[in-house]
Coordinates of C-alpha atoms in Angstrom, one line a residue:
M1 CA -13.6 -26.7 -8.9
K2 CA -16.2 -23.7 -9.1
S3 CA -16.4 -21.4 -12.0
N4 CA -14.3 -18.7 -11.9
K5 CA -16.4 -15.9 -12.5
G6 CA -14.7 -13.8 -9.7
G7 CA -11.0 -12.9 -12.2
Q8 CA -8.4 -12.5 -10.6
C9 CA -9.4 -11.9 -6.6
S10 CA -10.6 -15.1 -6.9
F11 CA -7.3 -16.7 -8.2
I12 CA -5.6 -15.0 -5.1
F13 CA -7.9 -16.1 -2.6
V14 CA -7.7 -19.8 -4.2
Y15 CA -3.9 -19.2 -4.2
L16 CA -3.9 -18.1 -0.6
K17 CA -6.5 -20.9 1.2
G18 CA -3.5 -23.5 -0.3
A19 CA -0.4 -22.0 0.3
N20 CA 1.1 -21.6 4.2
N21 CA -0.8 -18.4 5.8
M22 CA 2.6 -17.5 7.6
K23 CA 5.0 -17.4 4.7
S24 CA 1.9 -16.0 2.4
L25 CA 1.3 -13.2 5.1
K26 CA 5.1 -12.2 4.9
V27 CA 5.1 -11.9 1.3
A28 CA 2.0 -9.8 1.1
L29 CA 3.9 -7.5 4.4
W30 CA 6.9 -7.8 2.2
V31 CA 4.9 -6.6 -1.0
T32 CA 3.1 -3.5 1.1
A33 CA 7.0 -2.6 2.4
L34 CA 8.2 -2.6 -0.6
G35 CA 5.4 -0.5 -2.4
C36 CA 6.0 1.9 0.4
L37 CA 9.5 2.3 0.2
T38 CA 9.3 3.3 -3.6
A39 CA 8.2 6.8 -2.4
V40 CA 11.9 7.4 -0.6
P41 CA 13.4 8.2 -4.5
F42 CA 11.2 10.7 -4.8
I43 CA 12.8 12.9 -1.8
F44 CA 15.8 13.1 -3.6
L45 CA 14.6 13.6 -7.2
P46 CA 14.7 16.8 -9.0
W47 CA 11.3 19.0 -9.0
A48 CA 11.7 19.0 -12.6
I49 CA 11.2 15.3 -12.6
L50 CA 8.7 14.9 -10.6
E51 CA 6.7 18.1 -12.4
N52 CA 7.3 15.5 -15.7
L53 CA 5.8 12.3 -13.9
I54 CA 2.4 14.8 -12.7
S55 CA 2.0 15.7 -16.3
W56 CA 1.9 11.8 -17.4
F57 CA -0.8 11.3 -15.1
G58 CA -2.6 14.2 -17.1
I59 CA -2.9 16.7 -14.1
E60 CA -1.4 20.4 -13.6
P61 CA 2.1 20.2 -12.3
L62 CA 2.1 21.1 -8.8
P63 CA 3.4 25.1 -8.1
N64 CA 7.3 25.1 -8.0
V65 CA 6.9 26.7 -4.2
P66 CA 9.1 25.9 -0.9
V67 CA 5.6 24.8 0.9
V68 CA 4.3 22.8 -1.7
V69 CA 8.0 21.2 -2.6
Y70 CA 8.5 20.3 1.2
F71 CA 5.1 18.9 1.8
V72 CA 5.7 16.4 -1.2
R73 CA 9.0 15.4 0.3
V74 CA 7.8 14.9 3.2
V75 CA 4.8 12.6 2.3
C76 CA 7.4 10.5 0.5
G77 CA 9.6 10.5 3.7
V78 CA 6.6 9.0 5.6
F79 CA 6.0 6.1 3.5
G80 CA 9.2 5.3 3.7
L81 CA 8.3 5.0 7.1
I82 CA 5.3 3.3 6.7
G83 CA 7.5 0.8 4.7
I84 CA 10.0 0.6 7.6
F85 CA 6.7 -0.3 9.5
F86 CA 5.6 -3.4 7.4
I87 CA 9.7 -4.5 7.6
I88 CA 9.9 -4.8 10.7
L89 CA 6.0 -6.6 10.6
A90 CA 6.9 -9.4 7.7
R91 CA 9.9 -10.2 10.3
N92 CA 8.1 -11.8 12.6
P93 CA 4.2 -10.9 12.0
L94 CA 2.7 -12.6 14.9
G95 CA 5.3 -10.9 17.4
Y96 CA 4.1 -7.7 17.4
G97 CA 0.4 -8.1 18.5
P98 CA -2.2 -5.2 17.4
M99 CA 0.3 -3.8 15.7
L100 CA -0.2 -6.6 12.7
D101 CA -4.4 -5.4 12.5
L102 CA -3.4 -2.3 12.6
G103 CA -1.2 -1.9 9.8
A104 CA -4.3 -4.3 8.0
Y105 CA -7.1 -2.0 9.0
G106 CA -4.7 1.4 8.0
L107 CA -4.1 0.1 4.3
I108 CA -8.1 -0.4 4.2
L109 CA -8.7 2.9 5.2
F110 CA -5.7 4.3 3.3
G111 CA -7.4 2.4 0.2
L112 CA -10.9 3.9 0.9
L113 CA -9.8 7.3 1.7
A114 CA -7.7 7.2 -1.7
L115 CA -10.6 6.1 -3.5
M116 CA -13.0 8.6 -1.8
L117 CA -10.8 12.0 -2.1
G118 CA -9.6 11.0 -5.6
F119 CA -13.8 10.5 -6.9
T120 CA -14.7 13.3 -4.7
S121 CA -11.8 15.5 -6.3
G122 CA -12.3 15.0 -9.6
L123 CA -8.8 13.6 -10.8
P124 CA -8.2 11.0 -14.0
L125 CA -8.9 7.5 -12.5
M126 CA -5.5 6.6 -13.2
V127 CA -4.0 9.1 -10.7
Y128 CA -5.8 7.7 -7.4
I129 CA -6.5 3.7 -8.5
G130 CA -3.6 2.0 -7.7
D131 CA -2.8 3.8 -4.4
A132 CA -6.5 2.6 -3.6
L133 CA -6.5 -0.9 -5.0
F134 CA -2.7 -0.8 -3.2
G135 CA -4.4 -0.2 0.1
L136 CA -7.8 -2.4 -0.1
I137 CA -6.4 -5.4 -1.7
L138 CA -3.4 -5.6 0.4
G139 CA -5.1 -4.7 3.9
I140 CA -7.8 -7.2 3.6
I141 CA -5.3 -10.4 2.1
I142 CA -2.9 -8.8 5.5
S143 CA -5.8 -9.3 7.5
I144 CA -7.5 -12.7 6.5
L145 CA -4.2 -14.0 6.7
S146 CA -3.1 -12.6 9.8
S147 CA -6.4 -14.1 11.3
K148 CA -6.1 -17.7 10.3
S149 CA -2.3 -17.5 11.4
K150 CA -3.5 -16.4 14.6
R151 CA -6.2 -19.2 14.6
A152 CA -3.3 -21.5 13.4
R153 CA -0.7 -20.3 16.5
L154 CA -3.6 -21.9 19.1

């Protein structure tokens, strides 16, 4: 076996190589869905809890004005809807044709956007690295497994 110089990413790809591609694809889609759905509770939590969470990341609290509260809650709702999209995909990944590719490439773009905006905004790495890695890693994994599953189906 080759040396594991790539660390955890190599482990993931070696694991995925030996696993059933369709099962692994479904797991990746469910993980993505659950990750997106974690935003939903923040729609309903009091603003003070959100301020505490934001200060935990070491950045200044968001202003408690109606338009900011509205935008934050709407964004959390949109992430919830994206989570539902991934649940639908996870139930029958190859049954939705190009929507699976849209999900994979959308995650990759989201990861790149989070990385670029976080860096150029001067935010602490801890604020945006989770979003960037979530999008990039899961997008790449879903793209690879989708391609393999489509080829195996032929």
